[in-house]
PDB file of C-alpha atoms in Angstrom:
ATOM      1  CA  UNK A   1      88.913 281.741  14.502  1.00 93.00           C
ATOM      2  CA  UNK A   2      90.207 279.766  11.571  1.00 96.00           C
ATOM      3  CA  UNK A   3      87.900 278.215   8.998  1.00 98.00           C
ATOM      4  CA  UNK A   4      87.518 274.585   8.005  1.00 98.00           C
ATOM      5  CA  UNK A   5      85.380 272.871   5.383  1.00 98.00           C
ATOM      6  CA  UNK A   6      83.677 269.518   5.813  1.00 98.00           C
ATOM      7  CA  UNK A   7      82.634 267.621   2.673  1.00 97.00           C
ATOM      8  CA  UNK A   8      79.593 265.476   3.421  1.00 95.00           C
ATOM      9  CA  UNK A   9      77.921 264.914   0.042  1.00 95.00           C
ATOM     10  CA  UNK A  10      79.204 263.184  -3.075  1.00 95.00           C
ATOM     11  CA  UNK A  11      76.146 263.469  -5.333  1.00 92.00           C
ATOM     12  CA  UNK A  12      77.700 265.711  -7.977  1.00 94.00           C
ATOM     13  CA  UNK A  13      75.196 266.725 -10.679  1.00 93.00           C
ATOM     14  CA  UNK A  14      77.409 265.107 -13.325  1.00 95.00           C
ATOM     15  CA  UNK A  15      77.630 261.841 -11.400  1.00 95.00           C
ATOM     16  CA  UNK A  16      80.512 259.690 -10.209  1.00 96.00           C
ATOM     17  CA  UNK A  17      82.833 260.447 -13.169  1.00 97.00           C
ATOM     18  CA  UNK A  18      82.955 264.095 -12.055  1.00 97.00           C
ATOM     19  CA  UNK A  19      83.876 263.460  -8.412  1.00 97.00           C
ATOM     20  CA  UNK A  20      87.645 263.275  -8.870  1.00 98.00           C
ATOM     21  CA  UNK A  21      87.851 266.602 -10.658  1.00 98.00           C
ATOM     22  CA  UNK A  22      85.433 268.209  -8.182  1.00 97.00           C
ATOM     23  CA  UNK A  23      87.459 267.057  -5.181  1.00 97.00           C
ATOM     24  CA  UNK A  24      90.703 268.263  -6.747  1.00 98.00           C
ATOM     25  CA  UNK A  25      89.079 271.638  -7.433  1.00 98.00           C
ATOM     26  CA  UNK A  26      87.759 271.707  -3.869  1.00 98.00           C
ATOM     27  CA  UNK A  27      91.243 271.230  -2.447  1.00 98.00           C
ATOM     28  CA  UNK A  28      92.636 273.985  -4.653  1.00 98.00           C
ATOM     29  CA  UNK A  29      89.790 276.343  -3.764  1.00 98.00           C
ATOM     30  CA  UNK A  30      90.189 275.644  -0.044  1.00 98.00           C
ATOM     31  CA  UNK A  31      93.878 276.500  -0.052  1.00 98.00           C
ATOM     32  CA  UNK A  32      93.356 279.585  -2.206  1.00 98.00           C
ATOM     33  CA  UNK A  33      90.703 280.779   0.246  1.00 98.00           C
ATOM     34  CA  UNK A  34      92.953 280.295   3.283  1.00 98.00           C
ATOM     35  CA  UNK A  35      91.004 277.371   4.722  1.00 98.00           C
ATOM     36  CA  UNK A  36      92.998 275.538   7.418  1.00 98.00           C
ATOM     37  CA  UNK A  37      91.047 272.255   7.646  1.00 98.00           C
ATOM     38  CA  UNK A  38      89.472 269.948   5.083  1.00 98.00           C
ATOM     39  CA  UNK A  39      87.553 266.866   6.183  1.00 98.00           C
ATOM     40  CA  UNK A  40      85.203 264.213   4.887  1.00 98.00           C
ATOM     41  CA  UNK A  41      82.667 261.980   6.601  1.00 96.00           C
ATOM     42  CA  UNK A  42      83.675 258.435   7.433  1.00 98.00           C
ATOM     43  CA  UNK A  43      80.611 256.322   6.700  1.00 97.00           C
ATOM     44  CA  UNK A  44      79.822 253.273   4.587  1.00 97.00           C
ATOM     45  CA  UNK A  45      76.372 254.597   3.635  1.00 97.00           C
ATOM     46  CA  UNK A  46      75.180 258.165   3.280  1.00 96.00           C
ATOM     47  CA  UNK A  47      73.296 259.287   6.379  1.00 93.00           C
ATOM     48  CA  UNK A  48      69.505 259.251   6.410  1.00 91.00           C
ATOM     49  CA  UNK A  49      69.168 262.992   7.113  1.00 89.00           C
ATOM     50  CA  UNK A  50      71.554 263.765   4.239  1.00 91.00           C
ATOM     51  CA  UNK A  51      69.845 261.901   1.432  1.00 91.00           C
ATOM     52  CA  UNK A  52      69.838 258.315   2.651  1.00 94.00           C
ATOM     53  CA  UNK A  53      71.822 255.143   2.124  1.00 95.00           C
ATOM     54  CA  UNK A  54      71.076 255.031  -1.603  1.00 95.00           C
ATOM     55  CA  UNK A  55      72.934 258.317  -2.151  1.00 96.00           C
ATOM     56  CA  UNK A  56      76.659 258.241  -3.059  1.00 96.00           C
ATOM     57  CA  UNK A  57      79.309 257.825  -0.345  1.00 96.00           C
ATOM     58  CA  UNK A  58      83.060 257.538  -0.883  1.00 97.00           C
ATOM     59  CA  UNK A  59      85.434 255.682   1.444  1.00 98.00           C
ATOM     60  CA  UNK A  60      86.961 258.311   3.716  1.00 98.00           C
ATOM     61  CA  UNK A  61      90.678 257.552   3.824  1.00 98.00           C
ATOM     62  CA  UNK A  62      90.943 256.838   0.107  1.00 98.00           C
ATOM     63  CA  UNK A  63      89.320 260.225  -0.439  1.00 98.00           C
ATOM     64  CA  UNK A  64      91.638 261.938   2.035  1.00 98.00           C
ATOM     65  CA  UNK A  65      94.664 260.436   0.292  1.00 98.00           C
ATOM     66  CA  UNK A  66      93.367 261.807  -3.007  1.00 98.00           C
ATOM     67  CA  UNK A  67      92.966 265.230  -1.399  1.00 98.00           C
ATOM     68  CA  UNK A  68      96.474 264.993   0.057  1.00 98.00           C
ATOM     69  CA  UNK A  69      97.847 264.611  -3.466  1.00 98.00           C
ATOM     70  CA  UNK A  70      95.983 267.743  -4.593  1.00 98.00           C
ATOM     71  CA  UNK A  71      96.813 270.033  -1.655  1.00 98.00           C
ATOM     72  CA  UNK A  72      99.914 271.281   0.098  1.00 98.00           C
ATOM     73  CA  UNK A  73      99.014 273.105   3.308  1.00 97.00           C
ATOM     74  CA  UNK A  74      95.516 272.275   4.546  1.00 98.00           C
ATOM     75  CA  UNK A  75      95.118 269.826   7.447  1.00 98.00           C
ATOM     76  CA  UNK A  76      93.205 266.670   6.529  1.00 98.00           C
ATOM     77  CA  UNK A  77      91.011 264.384   8.580  1.00 98.00           C
ATOM     78  CA  UNK A  78      87.834 262.367   8.896  1.00 98.00           C
ATOM     79  CA  UNK A  79      85.050 263.937  10.907  1.00 97.00           C
ATOM     80  CA  UNK A  80      84.904 261.403  12.400  1.00 97.00           C
ATOM     81  CA  UNK A  81      85.863 257.735  12.095  1.00 98.00           C
ATOM     82  CA  UNK A  82      83.633 255.379  14.039  1.00 98.00           C
ATOM     83  CA  UNK A  83      85.694 253.115  16.278  1.00 98.00           C
ATOM     84  CA  UNK A  84      83.909 250.061  14.852  1.00 98.00           C
ATOM     85  CA  UNK A  85      84.855 250.740  11.226  1.00 98.00           C
ATOM     86  CA  UNK A  86      88.427 249.425  11.246  1.00 98.00           C
ATOM     87  CA  UNK A  87      90.584 247.336  13.554  1.00 98.00           C
ATOM     88  CA  UNK A  88      92.635 249.808  15.630  1.00 98.00           C
ATOM     89  CA  UNK A  89      96.013 248.537  14.459  1.00 98.00           C
ATOM     90  CA  UNK A  90      94.905 248.971  10.848  1.00 98.00           C
ATOM     91  CA  UNK A  91      93.403 252.388  11.611  1.00 98.00           C
ATOM     92  CA  UNK A  92      96.676 253.580  13.130  1.00 98.00           C
ATOM     93  CA  UNK A  93      98.546 252.350  10.050  1.00 98.00           C
ATOM     94  CA  UNK A  94      96.083 254.076   7.693  1.00 98.00           C
ATOM     95  CA  UNK A  95      96.275 257.383   9.575  1.00 98.00           C
ATOM     96  CA  UNK A  96     100.066 257.114   9.637  1.00 98.00           C
ATOM     97  CA  UNK A  97     100.180 256.574   5.884  1.00 98.00           C
ATOM     98  CA  UNK A  98      98.044 259.665   5.326  1.00 98.00           C
ATOM     99  CA  UNK A  99     100.330 261.640   7.631  1.00 98.00           C
ATOM    100  CA  UNK A 100     103.485 260.476   5.863  1.00 98.00           C
ATOM    101  CA  UNK A 101     102.217 261.058   2.340  1.00 98.00           C
ATOM    102  CA  UNK A 102     100.728 264.460   3.200  1.00 98.00           C
ATOM    103  CA  UNK A 103     103.903 265.677   4.868  1.00 98.00           C
ATOM    104  CA  UNK A 104     102.510 265.682   8.398  1.00 98.00           C
ATOM    105  CA  UNK A 105      99.003 267.059   7.763  1.00 98.00           C
ATOM    106  CA  UNK A 106      96.853 264.225   9.097  1.00 98.00           C
ATOM    107  CA  UNK A 107      94.432 264.321  12.009  1.00 98.00           C
ATOM    108  CA  UNK A 108      92.903 261.153  13.399  1.00 98.00           C
ATOM    109  CA  UNK A 109      89.276 262.095  13.955  1.00 98.00           C
ATOM    110  CA  UNK A 110      87.511 259.400  15.957  1.00 98.00           C
ATOM    111  CA  UNK A 111      84.313 258.723  17.880  1.00 98.00           C
ATOM    112  CA  UNK A 112      82.150 255.943  19.264  1.00 97.00           C
ATOM    113  CA  UNK A 113      80.083 255.312  16.061  1.00 97.00           C
ATOM    114  CA  UNK A 114      76.300 255.464  15.881  1.00 96.00           C
ATOM    115  CA  UNK A 115      74.900 254.547  12.423  1.00 96.00           C
ATOM    116  CA  UNK A 116      73.557 251.036  12.927  1.00 96.00           C
ATOM    117  CA  UNK A 117      72.129 250.604   9.417  1.00 96.00           C
ATOM    118  CA  UNK A 118      75.499 250.753   7.663  1.00 97.00           C
ATOM    119  CA  UNK A 119      76.949 248.203  10.078  1.00 97.00           C
ATOM    120  CA  UNK A 120      74.061 245.810   9.581  1.00 97.00           C
ATOM    121  CA  UNK A 121      74.074 246.429   5.845  1.00 97.00           C
ATOM    122  CA  UNK A 122      77.723 245.471   5.345  1.00 97.00           C
ATOM    123  CA  UNK A 123      77.886 242.893   8.116  1.00 98.00           C
ATOM    124  CA  UNK A 124      80.121 244.876  10.462  1.00 97.00           C
ATOM    125  CA  UNK A 125      79.600 244.134  14.181  1.00 97.00           C
ATOM    126  CA  UNK A 126      77.862 246.939  16.062  1.00 98.00           C
ATOM    127  CA  UNK A 127      78.229 246.304  19.804  1.00 98.00           C
ATOM    128  CA  UNK A 128      76.230 248.152  22.469  1.00 98.00           C
ATOM    129  CA  UNK A 129      77.161 251.746  23.271  1.00 98.00           C
ATOM    130  CA  UNK A 130      79.011 250.964  26.499  1.00 98.00           C
ATOM    131  CA  UNK A 131      81.218 248.471  24.692  1.00 98.00           C
ATOM    132  CA  UNK A 132      81.848 250.893  21.833  1.00 98.00           C
ATOM    133  CA  UNK A 133      83.230 253.386  24.342  1.00 98.00           C
ATOM    134  CA  UNK A 134      85.428 250.679  25.851  1.00 98.00           C
ATOM    135  CA  UNK A 135      86.703 249.909  22.361  1.00 98.00           C
ATOM    136  CA  UNK A 136      87.234 253.612  21.691  1.00 98.00           C
ATOM    137  CA  UNK A 137      89.490 253.979  24.717  1.00 98.00           C
ATOM    138  CA  UNK A 138      91.470 250.861  23.828  1.00 98.00           C
ATOM    139  CA  UNK A 139      91.827 252.128  20.244  1.00 98.00           C
ATOM    140  CA  UNK A 140      93.228 255.443  21.464  1.00 98.00           C
ATOM    141  CA  UNK A 141      95.726 253.592  23.641  1.00 98.00           C
ATOM    142  CA  UNK A 142      96.735 251.340  20.731  1.00 98.00           C
ATOM    143  CA  UNK A 143      97.267 254.290  18.384  1.00 98.00           C
ATOM    144  CA  UNK A 144      99.437 256.090  20.930  1.00 98.00           C
ATOM    145  CA  UNK A 145     101.464 252.932  21.533  1.00 98.00           C
ATOM    146  CA  UNK A 146     101.934 252.372  17.800  1.00 98.00           C
ATOM    147  CA  UNK A 147     103.053 255.977  17.395  1.00 98.00           C
ATOM    148  CA  UNK A 148     105.678 255.663  20.126  1.00 97.00           C
ATOM    149  CA  UNK A 149     108.822 254.151  18.527  1.00 91.00           C
ATOM    150  CA  UNK A 150     110.054 253.038  21.941  1.00 93.00           C
ATOM    151  CA  UNK A 151     106.832 251.212  22.831  1.00 94.00           C
ATOM    152  CA  UNK A 152     106.709 248.406  20.260  1.00 94.00           C
ATOM    153  CA  UNK A 153     105.398 245.312  21.955  1.00 96.00           C
ATOM    154  CA  UNK A 154     102.185 243.526  22.850  1.00 98.00           C
ATOM    155  CA  UNK A 155      98.927 245.202  23.741  1.00 98.00           C
ATOM    156  CA  UNK A 156      96.509 243.306  25.951  1.00 98.00           C
ATOM    157  CA  UNK A 157      93.064 244.827  26.245  1.00 98.00           C
ATOM    158  CA  UNK A 158      89.589 243.553  26.905  1.00 98.00           C
ATOM    159  CA  UNK A 159      88.537 243.777  23.256  1.00 98.00           C
ATOM    160  CA  UNK A 160      91.819 243.954  21.330  1.00 98.00           C
ATOM    161  CA  UNK A 161      95.029 241.976  21.615  1.00 98.00           C
ATOM    162  CA  UNK A 162      98.062 242.816  19.491  1.00 98.00           C
ATOM    163  CA  UNK A 163     101.286 240.799  19.551  1.00 98.00           C
ATOM    164  CA  UNK A 164     103.208 243.782  18.147  1.00 97.00           C
ATOM    165  CA  UNK A 165     102.539 247.486  17.732  1.00 97.00           C
ATOM    166  CA  UNK A 166     105.130 248.072  15.039  1.00 97.00           C
ATOM    167  CA  UNK A 167     104.437 251.095  12.808  1.00 97.00           C
ATOM    168  CA  UNK A 168     107.080 251.777  10.154  1.00 97.00           C
ATOM    169  CA  UNK A 169     107.494 254.345   8.764  1.00 97.00           C
ATOM    170  CA  UNK A 170     106.621 256.410  11.779  1.00 97.00           C
ATOM    171  CA  UNK A 171     104.351 259.440  11.404  1.00 98.00           C
ATOM    172  CA  UNK A 172     105.881 262.669  10.165  1.00 98.00           C
ATOM    173  CA  UNK A 173     103.874 264.711  12.702  1.00 98.00           C
ATOM    174  CA  UNK A 174     105.515 265.141  16.066  1.00 95.00           C
ATOM    175  CA  UNK A 175     104.942 263.712  18.528  1.00 95.00           C
ATOM    176  CA  UNK A 176     102.206 261.975  16.520  1.00 97.00           C
ATOM    177  CA  UNK A 177      99.226 262.848  14.303  1.00 98.00           C
ATOM    178  CA  UNK A 178      96.702 265.030  16.051  1.00 98.00           C
ATOM    179  CA  UNK A 179      93.910 263.086  17.756  1.00 98.00           C
ATOM    180  CA  UNK A 180      90.513 264.773  17.448  1.00 98.00           C
ATOM    181  CA  UNK A 181      87.706 263.161  19.435  1.00 98.00           C
ATOM    182  CA  UNK A 182      84.282 264.107  18.142  1.00 97.00           C
ATOM    183  CA  UNK A 183      81.138 264.470  20.232  1.00 97.00           C
ATOM    184  CA  UNK A 184      79.837 266.261  23.270  1.00 97.00           C
ATOM    185  CA  UNK A 185      78.947 263.410  25.630  1.00 97.00           C
ATOM    186  CA  UNK A 186      79.722 264.765  29.059  1.00 98.00           C
ATOM    187  CA  UNK A 187      80.459 261.589  31.014  1.00 98.00           C
ATOM    188  CA  UNK A 188      82.540 259.612  28.527  1.00 98.00           C
ATOM    189  CA  UNK A 189      83.429 261.485  25.333  1.00 98.00           C
ATOM    190  CA  UNK A 190      84.736 264.653  26.946  1.00 98.00           C
ATOM    191  CA  UNK A 191      86.559 262.612  29.568  1.00 98.00           C
ATOM    192  CA  UNK A 192      88.373 260.804  26.736  1.00 98.00           C
ATOM    193  CA  UNK A 193      89.207 264.172  25.172  1.00 98.00           C
ATOM    194  CA  UNK A 194      90.801 265.266  28.441  1.00 98.00           C
ATOM    195  CA  UNK A 195      92.730 262.011  28.765  1.00 98.00           C
ATOM    196  CA  UNK A 196      93.836 261.376  25.173  1.00 98.00           C
ATOM    197  CA  UNK A 197      92.733 264.139  22.799  1.00 98.00           C
ATOM    198  CA  UNK A 198      94.694 266.881  21.105  1.00 98.00           C
ATOM    199  CA  UNK A 199      91.478 268.415  19.774  1.00 98.00           C
ATOM    200  CA  UNK A 200      87.735 268.171  20.271  1.00 98.00           C
ATOM    201  CA  UNK A 201      84.849 268.780  17.911  1.00 98.00           C
ATOM    202  CA  UNK A 202      81.474 270.014  19.140  1.00 98.00           C
ATOM    203  CA  UNK A 203      78.326 270.997  17.276  1.00 96.00           C
ATOM    204  CA  UNK A 204      77.765 274.752  17.093  1.00 96.00           C
ATOM    205  CA  UNK A 205      74.331 274.452  18.707  1.00 96.00           C
ATOM    206  CA  UNK A 206      74.541 277.747  20.606  1.00 96.00           C
ATOM    207  CA  UNK A 207      77.274 279.700  22.394  1.00 97.00           C
ATOM    208  CA  UNK A 208      75.606 278.856  25.711  1.00 97.00           C
ATOM    209  CA  UNK A 209      75.568 275.120  25.011  1.00 98.00           C
ATOM    210  CA  UNK A 210      79.177 275.104  23.773  1.00 98.00           C
ATOM    211  CA  UNK A 211      80.212 277.106  26.849  1.00 98.00           C
ATOM    212  CA  UNK A 212      78.662 274.407  29.020  1.00 98.00           C
ATOM    213  CA  UNK A 213      80.428 271.608  27.120  1.00 98.00           C
ATOM    214  CA  UNK A 214      83.770 273.397  27.435  1.00 98.00           C
ATOM    215  CA  UNK A 215      83.202 273.861  31.161  1.00 98.00           C
ATOM    216  CA  UNK A 216      82.615 270.113  31.442  1.00 98.00           C
ATOM    217  CA  UNK A 217      85.788 269.480  29.462  1.00 98.00           C
ATOM    218  CA  UNK A 218      87.710 271.796  31.762  1.00 98.00           C
ATOM    219  CA  UNK A 219      86.460 269.822  34.761  1.00 98.00           C
ATOM    220  CA  UNK A 220      87.633 266.557  33.215  1.00 98.00           C
ATOM    221  CA  UNK A 221      91.013 268.163  32.491  1.00 98.00           C
ATOM    222  CA  UNK A 222      91.317 269.125  36.154  1.00 98.00           C
ATOM    223  CA  UNK A 223      90.549 265.539  37.180  1.00 98.00           C
ATOM    224  CA  UNK A 224      93.017 264.093  34.659  1.00 98.00           C
ATOM    225  CA  UNK A 225      95.770 266.591  35.452  1.00 98.00           C
ATOM    226  CA  UNK A 226      95.620 267.847  31.860  1.00 98.00           C
ATOM    227  CA  UNK A 227      96.253 271.409  30.681  1.00 98.00           C
ATOM    228  CA  UNK A 228      92.898 272.505  29.226  1.00 98.00           C
ATOM    229  CA  UNK A 229      94.594 275.069  26.985  1.00 98.00           C
ATOM    230  CA  UNK A 230      96.577 272.328  25.219  1.00 97.00           C
ATOM    231  CA  UNK A 231      93.393 271.015  23.580  1.00 98.00           C
ATOM    232  CA  UNK A 232      92.353 272.576  20.281  1.00 98.00           C
ATOM    233  CA  UNK A 233      88.652 273.407  20.314  1.00 98.00           C
ATOM    234  CA  UNK A 234      86.631 273.180  17.107  1.00 98.00           C
ATOM    235  CA  UNK A 235      82.932 273.447  16.277  1.00 98.00           C
ATOM    236  CA  UNK A 236      80.979 272.108  13.311  1.00 97.00           C
ATOM    237  CA  UNK A 237      78.580 274.686  11.885  1.00 96.00           C
ATOM    238  CA  UNK A 238      75.678 273.352   9.807  1.00 93.00           C
ATOM    239  CA  UNK A 239      73.420 276.432   9.767  1.00 92.00           C
ATOM    240  CA  UNK A 240      71.456 277.531   6.725  1.00 93.00           C
ATOM    241  CA  UNK A 241      73.463 280.772   6.253  1.00 95.00           C
ATOM    242  CA  UNK A 242      76.470 278.684   5.181  1.00 94.00           C
ATOM    243  CA  UNK A 243      74.452 276.676   2.669  1.00 89.00           C
ATOM    244  CA  UNK A 244      72.733 279.796   1.353  1.00 92.00           C
ATOM    245  CA  UNK A 245      75.898 281.887   1.286  1.00 93.00           C
ATOM    246  CA  UNK A 246      74.487 284.570   3.599  1.00 96.00           C
ATOM    247  CA  UNK A 247      77.624 286.136   5.072  1.00 97.00           C
ATOM    248  CA  UNK A 248      75.844 288.616   7.340  1.00 96.00           C
ATOM    249  CA  UNK A 249      73.595 285.987   8.896  1.00 96.00           C
ATOM    250  CA  UNK A 250      76.564 283.676   9.346  1.00 96.00           C
ATOM    251  CA  UNK A 251      78.561 286.432  11.038  1.00 95.00           C
ATOM    252  CA  UNK A 252      75.715 287.072  13.481  1.00 94.00           C
ATOM    253  CA  UNK A 253      75.482 283.353  14.239  1.00 93.00           C
ATOM    254  CA  UNK A 254      79.180 282.799  14.819  1.00 94.00           C
ATOM    255  CA  UNK A 255      80.114 285.987  16.707  1.00 90.00           C
ATOM    256  CA  UNK A 256      79.030 284.529  20.040  1.00 91.00           C
ATOM    257  CA  UNK A 257      81.644 281.789  19.772  1.00 93.00           C
ATOM    258  CA  UNK A 258      84.528 284.206  19.373  1.00 84.00           C
ATOM    259  CA  UNK A 259      85.286 284.550  23.079  1.00 89.00           C
ATOM    260  CA  UNK A 260      85.099 280.829  23.902  1.00 96.00           C
ATOM    261  CA  UNK A 261      88.574 279.913  22.704  1.00 95.00           C
ATOM    262  CA  UNK A 262      87.293 278.161  19.582  1.00 96.00           C
ATOM    263  CA  UNK A 263      90.238 277.613  17.252  1.00 96.00           C
ATOM    264  CA  UNK A 264      88.358 276.532  14.117  1.00 97.00           C
ATOM    265  CA  UNK A 265      84.784 276.730  12.885  1.00 97.00           C
ATOM    266  CA  UNK A 266      84.186 273.916  10.413  1.00 98.00           C
ATOM    267  CA  UNK A 267      81.496 274.715   7.856  1.00 97.00           C
ATOM    268  CA  UNK A 268      79.478 271.626   7.018  1.00 90.00           C
ATOM    269  CA  UNK A 269      76.624 272.492   4.659  1.00 84.00           C
ATOM    270  CA  UNK A 270      74.956 269.925   2.432  1.00 87.00           C
ATOM    271  CA  UNK A 271      76.624 270.969  -0.814  1.00 88.00           C
ATOM    272  CA  UNK A 272      77.031 268.593  -3.773  1.00 88.00           C
ATOM    273  CA  UNK A 273      79.610 270.731  -5.625  1.00 89.00           C
ATOM    274  CA  UNK A 274      81.726 272.431  -2.939  1.00 95.00           C
ATOM    275  CA  UNK A 275      84.506 274.029  -5.006  1.00 96.00           C
ATOM    276  CA  UNK A 276      82.379 276.879  -6.340  1.00 95.00           C
ATOM    277  CA  UNK A 277      80.776 277.391  -2.918  1.00 96.00           C
ATOM    278  CA  UNK A 278      84.219 277.759  -1.325  1.00 97.00           C
ATOM    279  CA  UNK A 279      85.228 280.355  -3.904  1.00 97.00           C
ATOM    280  CA  UNK A 280      81.945 282.237  -3.597  1.00 96.00           C
ATOM    281  CA  UNK A 281      81.301 282.095   0.158  1.00 97.00           C
ATOM    282  CA  UNK A 282      84.032 280.510   2.267  1.00 97.00           C
ATOM    283  CA  UNK A 283      86.761 282.852   1.013  1.00 97.00           C
ATOM    284  CA  UNK A 284      84.631 285.746   2.276  1.00 97.00           C
ATOM    285  CA  UNK A 285      84.140 283.982   5.616  1.00 97.00           C
ATOM    286  CA  UNK A 286      87.910 283.669   6.068  1.00 97.00           C
ATOM    287  CA  UNK A 287      88.290 287.405   5.438  1.00 96.00           C
ATOM    288  CA  UNK A 288      85.394 288.307   7.733  1.00 95.00           C
ATOM    289  CA  UNK A 289      86.640 286.240  10.666  1.00 94.00           C
ATOM    290  CA  UNK A 290      90.098 287.744  10.245  1.00 90.00           C
ATOM    291  CA  UNK A 291      88.472 291.194  10.546  1.00 87.00           C
ATOM    292  CA  UNK A 292      86.643 290.133  13.718  1.00 81.00           C
ATOM    293  CA  UNK A 293      89.906 289.016  15.296  1.00 69.00           C
TER     294      UNK A 293
END
């Protein structure tokens, strides 16, 4: 398994003036450690379980562009963008810009959205769940149409109508930026992964639970006529051993995932100054997982 890092806090002890330098140091530390993935949350407000809306939160794609300028090899993405946050044509253009400026390192991480407070707070419409999934599928179709140079033309959906799907310059990634669909919903989310996704992201709840989710995904792939092995499988690990830097406990936790075909384990602890943590702990994780392989 490869190792990713997910940045989910921006409450640096020295405050907002220190965030730029900390993020630049985080990118450098990640690449020095051999980390393959670097992501940030895409939220307007900090989540309630992670400090609350009054805690600092940076805009995701501005932050990813900053990280792109301070890295060279690591893949970059939001984990994940709620479909309600940006109009799909604009989202495709933003993800394309990140891909172009990073030299083909962008992933479009996307999901159905869930945090109602931030929508209400900033006046962004938050439709019912069923409609959000309808919008998610239309957004995926729009992105794929915009990323197909031969498909410029109108898009007529139930929720979105575009007169043109022009996207110039085109993405550097071929055939297009990776699409990672986040979530483990068995009826809708994993079906969308099978139909449109290049990667999925599940929570590392337990090897047994992840095995079940992957079996569901495999069933959807069979229905959709999709090669299950084409989809990159990732898990987000938020266990205390990562926060506390306990390598042995982490190794025990993660070993059960090794035979499930998981490509990347994304460490997502609640760390306010991640650069030092990457140097101290994540670099050792990369070495340990390489030994397990």
